[in-house]
CSV table of C-alpha atoms and ligand atoms in Angstrom, one decimal:
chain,number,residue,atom,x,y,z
A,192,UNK,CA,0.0,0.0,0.0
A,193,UNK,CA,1.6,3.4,-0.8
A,194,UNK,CA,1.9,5.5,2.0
A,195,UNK,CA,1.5,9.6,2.8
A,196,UNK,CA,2.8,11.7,5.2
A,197,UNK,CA,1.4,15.1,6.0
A,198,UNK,CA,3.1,17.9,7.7
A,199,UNK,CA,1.0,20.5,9.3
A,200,UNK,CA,2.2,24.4,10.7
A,201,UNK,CA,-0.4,27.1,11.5
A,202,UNK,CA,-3.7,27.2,12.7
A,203,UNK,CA,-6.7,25.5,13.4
A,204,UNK,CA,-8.2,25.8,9.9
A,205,UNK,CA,-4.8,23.9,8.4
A,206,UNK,CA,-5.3,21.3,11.2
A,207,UNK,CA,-8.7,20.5,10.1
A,208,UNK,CA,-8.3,20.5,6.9
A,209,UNK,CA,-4.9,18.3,7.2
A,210,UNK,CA,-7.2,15.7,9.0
A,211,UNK,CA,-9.3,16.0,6.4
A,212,UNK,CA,-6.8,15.2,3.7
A,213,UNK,CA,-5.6,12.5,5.2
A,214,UNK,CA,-8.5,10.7,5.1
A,215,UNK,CA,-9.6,11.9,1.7
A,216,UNK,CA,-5.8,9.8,1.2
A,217,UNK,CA,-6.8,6.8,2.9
A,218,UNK,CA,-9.8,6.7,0.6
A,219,UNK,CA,-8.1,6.8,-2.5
A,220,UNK,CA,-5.5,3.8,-1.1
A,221,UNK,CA,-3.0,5.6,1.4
A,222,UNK,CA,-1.8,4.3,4.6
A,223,UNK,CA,-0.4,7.3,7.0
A,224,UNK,CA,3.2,7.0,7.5
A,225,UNK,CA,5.1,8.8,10.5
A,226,UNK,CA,7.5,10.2,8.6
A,227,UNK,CA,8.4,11.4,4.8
A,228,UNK,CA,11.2,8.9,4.4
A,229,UNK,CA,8.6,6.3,3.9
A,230,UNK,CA,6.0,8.1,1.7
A,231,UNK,CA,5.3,8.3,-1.6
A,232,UNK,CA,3.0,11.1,-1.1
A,233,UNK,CA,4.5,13.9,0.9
A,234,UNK,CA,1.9,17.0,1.5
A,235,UNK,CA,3.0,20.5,3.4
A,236,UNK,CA,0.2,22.3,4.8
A,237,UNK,CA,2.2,25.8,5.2
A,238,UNK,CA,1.6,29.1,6.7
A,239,UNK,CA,2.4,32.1,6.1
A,240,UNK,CA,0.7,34.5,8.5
A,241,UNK,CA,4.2,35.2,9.9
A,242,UNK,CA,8.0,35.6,9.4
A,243,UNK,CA,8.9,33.2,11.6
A,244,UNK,CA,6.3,30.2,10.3
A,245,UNK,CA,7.1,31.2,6.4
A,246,UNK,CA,11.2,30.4,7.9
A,247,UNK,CA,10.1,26.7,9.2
A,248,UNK,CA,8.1,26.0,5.9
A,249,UNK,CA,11.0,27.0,3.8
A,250,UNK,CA,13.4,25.0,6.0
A,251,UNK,CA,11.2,22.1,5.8
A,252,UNK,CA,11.2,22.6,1.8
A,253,UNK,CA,15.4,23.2,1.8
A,254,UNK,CA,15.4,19.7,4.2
A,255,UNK,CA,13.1,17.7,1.4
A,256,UNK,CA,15.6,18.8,-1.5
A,257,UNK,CA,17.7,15.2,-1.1
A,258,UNK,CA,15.1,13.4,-0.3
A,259,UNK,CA,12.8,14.0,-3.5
A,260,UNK,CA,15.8,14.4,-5.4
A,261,UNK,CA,16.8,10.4,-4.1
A,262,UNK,CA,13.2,9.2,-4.3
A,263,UNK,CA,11.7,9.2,-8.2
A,264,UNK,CA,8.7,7.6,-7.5
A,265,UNK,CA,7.7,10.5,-4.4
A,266,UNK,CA,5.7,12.9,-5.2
A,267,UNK,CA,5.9,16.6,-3.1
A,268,UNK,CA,3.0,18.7,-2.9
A,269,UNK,CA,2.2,22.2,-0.8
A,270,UNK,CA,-1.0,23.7,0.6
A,271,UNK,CA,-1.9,26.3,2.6
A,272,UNK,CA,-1.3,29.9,2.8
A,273,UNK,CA,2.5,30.0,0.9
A,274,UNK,CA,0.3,29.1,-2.3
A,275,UNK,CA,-0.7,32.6,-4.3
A,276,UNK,CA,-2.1,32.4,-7.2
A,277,UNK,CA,1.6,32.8,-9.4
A,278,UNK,CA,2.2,29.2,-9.2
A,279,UNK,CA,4.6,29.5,-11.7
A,280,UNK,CA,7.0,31.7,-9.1
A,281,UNK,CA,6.3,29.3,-7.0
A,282,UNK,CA,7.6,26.3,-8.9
A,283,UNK,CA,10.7,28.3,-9.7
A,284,UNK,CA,11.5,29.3,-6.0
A,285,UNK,CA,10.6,25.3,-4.8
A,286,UNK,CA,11.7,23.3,-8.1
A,287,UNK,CA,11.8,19.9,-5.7
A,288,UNK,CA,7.8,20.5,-5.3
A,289,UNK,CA,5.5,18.8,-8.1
A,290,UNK,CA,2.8,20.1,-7.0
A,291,UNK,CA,1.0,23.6,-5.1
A,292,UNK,CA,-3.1,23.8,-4.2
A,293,UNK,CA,-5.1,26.5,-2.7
A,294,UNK,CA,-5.7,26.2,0.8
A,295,UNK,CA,-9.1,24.6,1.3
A,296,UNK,CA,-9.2,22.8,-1.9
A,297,UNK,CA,-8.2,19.1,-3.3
A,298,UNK,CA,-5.1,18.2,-5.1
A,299,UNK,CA,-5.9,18.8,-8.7
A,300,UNK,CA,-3.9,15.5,-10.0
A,301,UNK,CA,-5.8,13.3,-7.9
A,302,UNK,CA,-9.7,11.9,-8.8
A,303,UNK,CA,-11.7,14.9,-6.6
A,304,UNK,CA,-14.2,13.7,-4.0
A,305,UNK,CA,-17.8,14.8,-4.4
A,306,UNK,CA,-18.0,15.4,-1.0
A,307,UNK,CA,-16.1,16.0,2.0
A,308,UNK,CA,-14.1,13.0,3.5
A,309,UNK,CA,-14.6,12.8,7.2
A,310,UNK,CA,-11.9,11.2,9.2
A,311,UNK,CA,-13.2,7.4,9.5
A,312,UNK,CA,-11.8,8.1,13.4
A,313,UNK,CA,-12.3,11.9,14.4
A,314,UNK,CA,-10.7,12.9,17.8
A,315,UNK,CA,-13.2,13.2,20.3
A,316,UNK,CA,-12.6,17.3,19.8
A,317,UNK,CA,-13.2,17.5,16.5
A,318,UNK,CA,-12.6,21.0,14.0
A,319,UNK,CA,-15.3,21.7,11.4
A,320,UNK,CA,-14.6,24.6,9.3
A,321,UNK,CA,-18.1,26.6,8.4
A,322,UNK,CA,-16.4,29.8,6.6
A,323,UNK,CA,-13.6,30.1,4.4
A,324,UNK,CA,-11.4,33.5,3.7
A,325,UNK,CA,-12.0,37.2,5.2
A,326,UNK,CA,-13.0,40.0,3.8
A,327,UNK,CA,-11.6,42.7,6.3
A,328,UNK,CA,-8.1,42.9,5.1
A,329,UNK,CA,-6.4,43.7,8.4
A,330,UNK,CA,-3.3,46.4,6.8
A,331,UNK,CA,-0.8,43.1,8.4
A,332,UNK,CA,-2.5,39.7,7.3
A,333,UNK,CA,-2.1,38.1,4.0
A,334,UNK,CA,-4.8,35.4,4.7
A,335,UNK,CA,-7.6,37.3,2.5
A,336,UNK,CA,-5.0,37.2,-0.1
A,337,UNK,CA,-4.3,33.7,0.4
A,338,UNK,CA,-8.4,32.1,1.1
A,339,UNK,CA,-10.0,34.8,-0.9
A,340,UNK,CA,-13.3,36.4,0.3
A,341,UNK,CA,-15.4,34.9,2.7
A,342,UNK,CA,-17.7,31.8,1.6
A,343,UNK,CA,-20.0,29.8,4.1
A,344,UNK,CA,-21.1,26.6,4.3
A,345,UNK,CA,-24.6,25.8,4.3
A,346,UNK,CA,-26.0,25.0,7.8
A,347,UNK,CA,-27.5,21.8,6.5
A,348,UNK,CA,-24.3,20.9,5.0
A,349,UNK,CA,-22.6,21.9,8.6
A,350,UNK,CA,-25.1,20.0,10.6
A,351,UNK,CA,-25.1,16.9,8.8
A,352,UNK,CA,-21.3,17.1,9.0
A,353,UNK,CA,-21.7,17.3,12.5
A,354,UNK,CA,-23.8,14.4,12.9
A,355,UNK,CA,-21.6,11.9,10.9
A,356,UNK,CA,-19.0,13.3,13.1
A,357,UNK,CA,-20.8,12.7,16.2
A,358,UNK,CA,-22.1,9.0,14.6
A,359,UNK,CA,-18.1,8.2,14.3
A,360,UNK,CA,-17.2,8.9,18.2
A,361,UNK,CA,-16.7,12.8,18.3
A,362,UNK,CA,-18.5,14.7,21.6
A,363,UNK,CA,-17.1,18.0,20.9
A,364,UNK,CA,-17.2,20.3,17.7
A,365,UNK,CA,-15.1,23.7,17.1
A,366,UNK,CA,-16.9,25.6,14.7
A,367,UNK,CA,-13.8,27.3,12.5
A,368,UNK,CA,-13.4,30.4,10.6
A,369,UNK,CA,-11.4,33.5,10.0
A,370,UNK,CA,-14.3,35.1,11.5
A,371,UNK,CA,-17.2,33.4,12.2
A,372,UNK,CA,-19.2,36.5,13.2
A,373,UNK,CA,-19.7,36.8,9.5
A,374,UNK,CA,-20.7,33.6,8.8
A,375,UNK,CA,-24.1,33.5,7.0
A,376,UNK,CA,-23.8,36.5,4.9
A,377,UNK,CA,-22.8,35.3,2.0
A,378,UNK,CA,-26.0,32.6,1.7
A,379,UNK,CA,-29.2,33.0,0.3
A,380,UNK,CA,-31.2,33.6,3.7
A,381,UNK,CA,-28.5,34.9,5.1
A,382,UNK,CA,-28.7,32.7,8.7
A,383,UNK,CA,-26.2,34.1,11.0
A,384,UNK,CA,-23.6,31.9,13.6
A,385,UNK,CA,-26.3,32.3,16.7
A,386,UNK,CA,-29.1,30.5,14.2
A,387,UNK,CA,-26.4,27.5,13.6
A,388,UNK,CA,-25.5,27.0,17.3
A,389,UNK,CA,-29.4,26.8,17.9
A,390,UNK,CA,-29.3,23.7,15.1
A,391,UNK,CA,-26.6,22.5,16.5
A,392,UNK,CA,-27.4,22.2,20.2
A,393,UNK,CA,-30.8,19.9,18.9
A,394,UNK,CA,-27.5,17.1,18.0
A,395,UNK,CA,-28.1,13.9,20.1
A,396,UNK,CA,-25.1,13.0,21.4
A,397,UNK,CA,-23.1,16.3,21.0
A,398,UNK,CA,-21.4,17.2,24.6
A,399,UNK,CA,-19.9,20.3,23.9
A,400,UNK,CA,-19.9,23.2,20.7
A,401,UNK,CA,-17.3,25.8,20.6
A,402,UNK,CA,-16.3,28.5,17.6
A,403,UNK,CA,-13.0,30.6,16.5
A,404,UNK,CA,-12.2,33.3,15.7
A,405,UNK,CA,-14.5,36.1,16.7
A,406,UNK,CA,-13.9,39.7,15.4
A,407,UNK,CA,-15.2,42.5,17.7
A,408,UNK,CA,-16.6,44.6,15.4
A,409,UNK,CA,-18.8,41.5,14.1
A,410,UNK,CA,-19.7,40.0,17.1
A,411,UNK,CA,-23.5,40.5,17.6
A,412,UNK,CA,-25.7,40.9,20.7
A,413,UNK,CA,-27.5,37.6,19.4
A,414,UNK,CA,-24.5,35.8,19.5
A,415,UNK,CA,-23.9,36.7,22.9
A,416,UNK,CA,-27.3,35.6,24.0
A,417,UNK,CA,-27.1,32.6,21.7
A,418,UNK,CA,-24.1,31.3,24.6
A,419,UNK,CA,-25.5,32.4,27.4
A,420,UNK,CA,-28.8,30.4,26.3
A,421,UNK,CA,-27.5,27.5,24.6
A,422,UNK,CA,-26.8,24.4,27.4
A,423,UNK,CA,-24.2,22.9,24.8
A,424,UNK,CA,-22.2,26.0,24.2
A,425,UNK,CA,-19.1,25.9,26.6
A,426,UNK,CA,-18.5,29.1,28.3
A,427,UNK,CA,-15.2,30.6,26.3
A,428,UNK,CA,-14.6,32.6,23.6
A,429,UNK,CA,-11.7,33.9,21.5
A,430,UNK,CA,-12.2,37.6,21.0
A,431,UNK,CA,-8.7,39.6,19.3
A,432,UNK,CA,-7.9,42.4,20.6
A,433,UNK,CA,-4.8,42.9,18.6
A,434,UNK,CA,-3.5,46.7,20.5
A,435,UNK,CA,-5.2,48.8,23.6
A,436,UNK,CA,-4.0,52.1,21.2
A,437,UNK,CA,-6.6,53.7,19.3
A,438,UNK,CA,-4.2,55.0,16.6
A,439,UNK,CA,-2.8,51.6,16.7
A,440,UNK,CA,-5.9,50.1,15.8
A,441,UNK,CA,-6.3,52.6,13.2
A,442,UNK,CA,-3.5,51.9,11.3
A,443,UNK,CA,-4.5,48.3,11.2
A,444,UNK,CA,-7.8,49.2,10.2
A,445,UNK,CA,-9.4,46.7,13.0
A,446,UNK,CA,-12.6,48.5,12.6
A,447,UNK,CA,-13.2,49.3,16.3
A,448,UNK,CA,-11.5,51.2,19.1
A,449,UNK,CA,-10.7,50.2,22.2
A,450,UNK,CA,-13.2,51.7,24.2
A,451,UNK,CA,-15.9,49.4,21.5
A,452,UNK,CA,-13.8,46.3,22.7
A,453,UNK,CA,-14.2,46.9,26.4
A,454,UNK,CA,-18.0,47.7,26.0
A,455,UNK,CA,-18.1,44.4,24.7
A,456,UNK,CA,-16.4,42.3,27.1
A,457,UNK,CA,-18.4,43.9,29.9
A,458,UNK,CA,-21.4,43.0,27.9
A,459,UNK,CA,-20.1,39.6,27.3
A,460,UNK,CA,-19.2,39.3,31.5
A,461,UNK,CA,-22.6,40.4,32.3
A,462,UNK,CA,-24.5,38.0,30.5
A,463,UNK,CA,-22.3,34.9,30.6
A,464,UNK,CA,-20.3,36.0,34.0
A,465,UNK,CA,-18.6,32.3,34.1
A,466,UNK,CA,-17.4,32.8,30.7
A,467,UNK,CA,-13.3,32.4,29.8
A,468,UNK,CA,-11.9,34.8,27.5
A,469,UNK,CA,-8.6,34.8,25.3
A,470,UNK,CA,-7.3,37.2,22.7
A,471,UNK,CA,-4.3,37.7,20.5
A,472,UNK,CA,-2.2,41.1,20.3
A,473,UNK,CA,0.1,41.7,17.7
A,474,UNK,CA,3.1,43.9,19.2
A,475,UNK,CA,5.7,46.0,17.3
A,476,UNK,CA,3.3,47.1,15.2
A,477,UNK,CA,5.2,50.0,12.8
A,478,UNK,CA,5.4,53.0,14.4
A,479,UNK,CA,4.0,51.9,18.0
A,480,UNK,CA,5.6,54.0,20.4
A,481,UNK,CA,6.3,52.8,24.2
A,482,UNK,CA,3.1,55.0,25.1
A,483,UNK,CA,1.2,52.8,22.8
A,484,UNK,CA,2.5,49.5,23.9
A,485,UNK,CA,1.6,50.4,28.1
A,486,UNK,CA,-2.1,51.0,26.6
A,487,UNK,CA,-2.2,47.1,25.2
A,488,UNK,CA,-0.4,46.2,28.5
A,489,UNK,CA,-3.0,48.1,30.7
A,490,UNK,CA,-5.8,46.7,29.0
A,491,UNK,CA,-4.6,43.0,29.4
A,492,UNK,CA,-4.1,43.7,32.8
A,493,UNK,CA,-7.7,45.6,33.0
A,494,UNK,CA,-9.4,43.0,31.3
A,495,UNK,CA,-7.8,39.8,33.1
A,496,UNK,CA,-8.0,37.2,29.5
A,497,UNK,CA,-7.4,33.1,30.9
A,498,UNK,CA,-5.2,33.2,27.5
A,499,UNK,CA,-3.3,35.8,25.2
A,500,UNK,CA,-1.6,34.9,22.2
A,501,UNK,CA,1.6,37.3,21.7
A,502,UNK,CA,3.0,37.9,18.0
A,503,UNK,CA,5.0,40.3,17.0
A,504,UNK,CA,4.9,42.4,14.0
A,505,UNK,CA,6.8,41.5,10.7
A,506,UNK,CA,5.9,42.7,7.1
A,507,UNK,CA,3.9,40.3,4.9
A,508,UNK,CA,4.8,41.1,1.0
A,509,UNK,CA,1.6,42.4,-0.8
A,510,UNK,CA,-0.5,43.8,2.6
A,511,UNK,CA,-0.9,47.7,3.4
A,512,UNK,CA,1.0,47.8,5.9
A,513,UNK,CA,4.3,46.1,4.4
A,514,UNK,CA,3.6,48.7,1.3
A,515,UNK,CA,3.1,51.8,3.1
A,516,UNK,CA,4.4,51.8,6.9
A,517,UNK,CA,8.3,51.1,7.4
A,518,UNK,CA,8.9,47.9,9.8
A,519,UNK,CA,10.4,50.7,12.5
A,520,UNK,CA,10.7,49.1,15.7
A,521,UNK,CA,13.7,46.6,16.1
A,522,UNK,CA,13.8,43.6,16.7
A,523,UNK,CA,15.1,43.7,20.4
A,524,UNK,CA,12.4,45.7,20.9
A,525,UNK,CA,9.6,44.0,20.0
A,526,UNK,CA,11.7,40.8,21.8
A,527,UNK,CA,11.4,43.1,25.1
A,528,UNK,CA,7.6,43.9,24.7
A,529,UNK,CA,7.1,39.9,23.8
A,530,UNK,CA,9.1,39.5,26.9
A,531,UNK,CA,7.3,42.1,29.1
A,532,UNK,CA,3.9,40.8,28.0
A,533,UNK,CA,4.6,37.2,28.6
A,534,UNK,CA,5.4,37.3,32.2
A,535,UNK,CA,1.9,39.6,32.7
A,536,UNK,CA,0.2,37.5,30.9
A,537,UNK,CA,1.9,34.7,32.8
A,538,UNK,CA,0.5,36.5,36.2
A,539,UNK,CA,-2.6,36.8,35.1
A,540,UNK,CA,-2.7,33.4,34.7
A,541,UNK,CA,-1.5,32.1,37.8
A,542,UNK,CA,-3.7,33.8,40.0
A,543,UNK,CA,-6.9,32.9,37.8
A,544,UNK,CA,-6.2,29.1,37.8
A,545,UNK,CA,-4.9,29.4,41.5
A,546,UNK,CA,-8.9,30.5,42.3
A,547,UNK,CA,-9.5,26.5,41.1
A,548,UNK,CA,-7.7,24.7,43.5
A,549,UNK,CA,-9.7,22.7,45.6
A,550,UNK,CA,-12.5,22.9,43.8
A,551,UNK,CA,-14.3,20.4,41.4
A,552,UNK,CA,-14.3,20.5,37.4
A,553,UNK,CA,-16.0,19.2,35.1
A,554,UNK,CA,-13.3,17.6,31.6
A,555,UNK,CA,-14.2,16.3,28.6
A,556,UNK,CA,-11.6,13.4,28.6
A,557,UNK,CA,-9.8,13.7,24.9
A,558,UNK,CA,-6.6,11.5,25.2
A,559,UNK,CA,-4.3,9.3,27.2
A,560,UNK,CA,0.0,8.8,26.9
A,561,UNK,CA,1.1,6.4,29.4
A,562,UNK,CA,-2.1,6.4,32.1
A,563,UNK,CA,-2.2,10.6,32.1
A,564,UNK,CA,-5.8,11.4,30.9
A,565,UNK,CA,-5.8,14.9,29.1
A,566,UNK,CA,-8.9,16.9,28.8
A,567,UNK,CA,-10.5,19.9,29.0
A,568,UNK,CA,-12.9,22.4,30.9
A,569,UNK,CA,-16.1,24.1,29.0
A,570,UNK,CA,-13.7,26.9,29.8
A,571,UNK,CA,-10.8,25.5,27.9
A,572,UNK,CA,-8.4,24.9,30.7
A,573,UNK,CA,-6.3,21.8,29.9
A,574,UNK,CA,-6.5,19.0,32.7
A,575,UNK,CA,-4.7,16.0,33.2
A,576,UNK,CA,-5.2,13.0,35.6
A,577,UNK,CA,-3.9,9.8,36.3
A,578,UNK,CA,-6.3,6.3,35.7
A,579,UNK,CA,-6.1,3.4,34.7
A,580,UNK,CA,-10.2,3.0,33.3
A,581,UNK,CA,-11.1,4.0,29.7
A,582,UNK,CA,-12.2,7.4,29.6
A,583,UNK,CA,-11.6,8.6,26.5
A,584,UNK,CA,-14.6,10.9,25.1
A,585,UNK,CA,-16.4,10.8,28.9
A,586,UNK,CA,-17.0,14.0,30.8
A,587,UNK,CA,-15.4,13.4,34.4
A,588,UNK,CA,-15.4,15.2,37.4
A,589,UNK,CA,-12.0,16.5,38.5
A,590,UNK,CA,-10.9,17.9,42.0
A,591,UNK,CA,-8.1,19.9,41.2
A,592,UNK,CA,-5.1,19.8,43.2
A,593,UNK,CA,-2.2,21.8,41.3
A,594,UNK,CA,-2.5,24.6,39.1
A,595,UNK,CA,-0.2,26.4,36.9
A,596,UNK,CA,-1.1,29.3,34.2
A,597,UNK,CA,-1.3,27.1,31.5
A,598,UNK,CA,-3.1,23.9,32.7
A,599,UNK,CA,-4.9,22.0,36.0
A,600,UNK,CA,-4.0,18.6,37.5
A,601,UNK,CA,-6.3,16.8,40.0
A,602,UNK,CA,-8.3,13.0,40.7
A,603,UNK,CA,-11.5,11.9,39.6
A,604,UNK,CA,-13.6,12.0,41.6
A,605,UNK,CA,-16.1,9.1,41.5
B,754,SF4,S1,-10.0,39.5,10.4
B,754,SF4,FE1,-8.1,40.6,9.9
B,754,SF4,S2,-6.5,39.4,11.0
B,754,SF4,FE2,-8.3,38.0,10.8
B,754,SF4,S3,-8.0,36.9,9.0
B,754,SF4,FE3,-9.2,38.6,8.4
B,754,SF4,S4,-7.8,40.1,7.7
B,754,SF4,FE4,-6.6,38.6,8.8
């Protein structure tokens, strides 16, 4: 049996979509292989999103040079956001790669499925996309250049995904898009992401529904009401914030200021008030002064997040902002504001998951290595726990005994 081997970098999106590859592979005759040594079929799912991921997809191209060059029969292909639509630059830059597809889509030189191929085994967290591409053209991010405009799935389409997912052993769905506040728009009667959760929460057998990314200036007061209502929609939400400075915001055209963004969050804290928030800043930003960087750190520290995802700044060819603003803040000083914002952050943390000691939570059991169980919370906090029963895809009761900022330990209890 030939065998594939599929390397994955980025977000969640590429992750699903991997998964979903590699089935659509094992349809057409594929085994999975752990490594590209032993495959004939060798895919890159790449990302581009920033510097530092385009340098490890590159490597890993520069590292498969000998290989393909030593292997005839394999054949290397390359997905995800590296792949514009000037292929043939493409082919010139990687000559060891046969092959380059648009993210989201099949390999043109295979036979094309006429639907989309579910993992046979999905993890009992499983990702289903529901909106591909952006249309808000952030002045930093290439992904609308890369996925194109924003196109939904149909909500039958997305339900009865769901269901086959749930039919094959999954208990938990992450509903994924670039932003899924604007999912819906684009269809004829135009439903909206609060009208799908309401579907979805009717799924037998479906434990838990959660949804990324959220933009706050799309994020609707239905929506908000749609999780505090909804008995299957965990508590958590990912909300970018990307800078505390107005003119910050500005030049990234977010489409919002910060004073929208904390309206929101007290909004969203009122109505859900056990809900767990994260966001994502982007520091270094051109032209951010030191000023500008203490507003992003006072609002983290104002606004307490569970999670913050840190990048910093660096020029994507072809966006506004690698055009028109000069990439003016060096690079030991956006290390020191990476630096100065991870140990908050890391504070932060602390003294939220310190608050859970002693008391009892509630996992959804995902996964086991060597008798550790690894889970999480409706409010996204990873938990592990030692036991020797089978209780993968169960929801457990945990009594948490250690904390640190980035995950919970404890015993079941019962
Ligand atoms: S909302 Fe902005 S940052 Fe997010 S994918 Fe769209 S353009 Fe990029």
């Amino acid at each position: 049996m030939p065998k594939y081997y599929i390397w994955t970098i980025g977000c969640q999106m590429n992750k699903a979509e991997s998964e979903r590859l590699g089935s659509y592979f094992e349809r057409l005759g594929y085994e999975a292989s752990a490594s590209a040594k032993d495959a004939e079929l060798v895919l890159l799912n790449s990302c581009v999103v920033r510097q530092s991921a385009e340098d490890r997809v590159v490597n890993k191209l520069d590292n498969l040079k000998a290989l393909r060059r030593a292997r005839p029969d394999m054949t290397l292909a390359v997905t995800g956001c590296l792949v514009n639509a000037d292929t043939k630059s493409l082919t010139k830059r990687f000559p060891q790669v046969d092959y380059f597809f648009k993210p989201g889509e099949y390999p043109q030189w295979l036979e094309s499925p006429k639907e989309t191929v579910l993992p046979e085994n999905p993890n009992v967290a499983a990702y289903v996309p529901i909106i591909q591409g952006c249309d808000n053209f952030c002045s930093y991010c290439i992904v609308p250049y890369r996925r194109g405009r924003e196109k939904s799935r149909t909500p039958q389409e997305i339900v009865s995904e769901v269901k086959e997912l749930v039919g094959r052993g999954a208990k938990e769905v992450t509903l994924l898009g670039q932003n899924v506040d604007s999912y819906g728009h684009d269809l004829p009667d135009k439903p909206d992401l609060a009208d799908l959760l309401y579907e979805l929460n009717n799924i037998d057998g479906l434990l838990r529904i959660r949804f990324l990314t959220n933009h706050p200036k799309d994020m609707s007061h239905r929506l908000v009401e749609a999780v505090a209502a909804l008995d299957k929609v965990c508590e958590q939400l990912t909300l970018p914030v990307q800078s505390g400075s107005n003119e910050i915001l500005k030049a990234m055209r977010r489409g919002y200021d910060a004073e929208h963004y904390r309206r929101l969050v007290s909004e969203i804290r009122a109505q859900i008030p056990e809900i767990a928030l994260s966001t994502d800043v982007l520091l270094g930003f051109p032209s951010e002064t030191e000023a500008q960087f203490e507003e992003t750190a006072d609002l983290l520290s104002e606004l307490n997040f569970d999670t913050v995802h840190i990048a910093v700044y660096s020029p994507r060819p072809g966006t506004f902002a690698a055009r028109k603003l000069a990439d003016d803040i060096p690079p030991a000083e956006k290390k020191r504001r990476f630096g100065h914002i991870e140990r908050l952050q890391e504070n932060i943390a602390t003294a939220i998951n310190a608050r859970l000691k002693g008391k009892v939570v509630e996992m959804l059991v995902e996964g086991e290595k060597g008798g550790r169980w690894r889970g999480r919370t409706r409010g996204d906090k990873l938990v592990f726990f030692n036991d020797s029963r089978d209780c993968r895809g169960k929801l457990i009761k945990i009594r948490v005994e250690k904390t640190s900022p980035w995950s919970l330990q404890g015993i079941a209890e019962g």
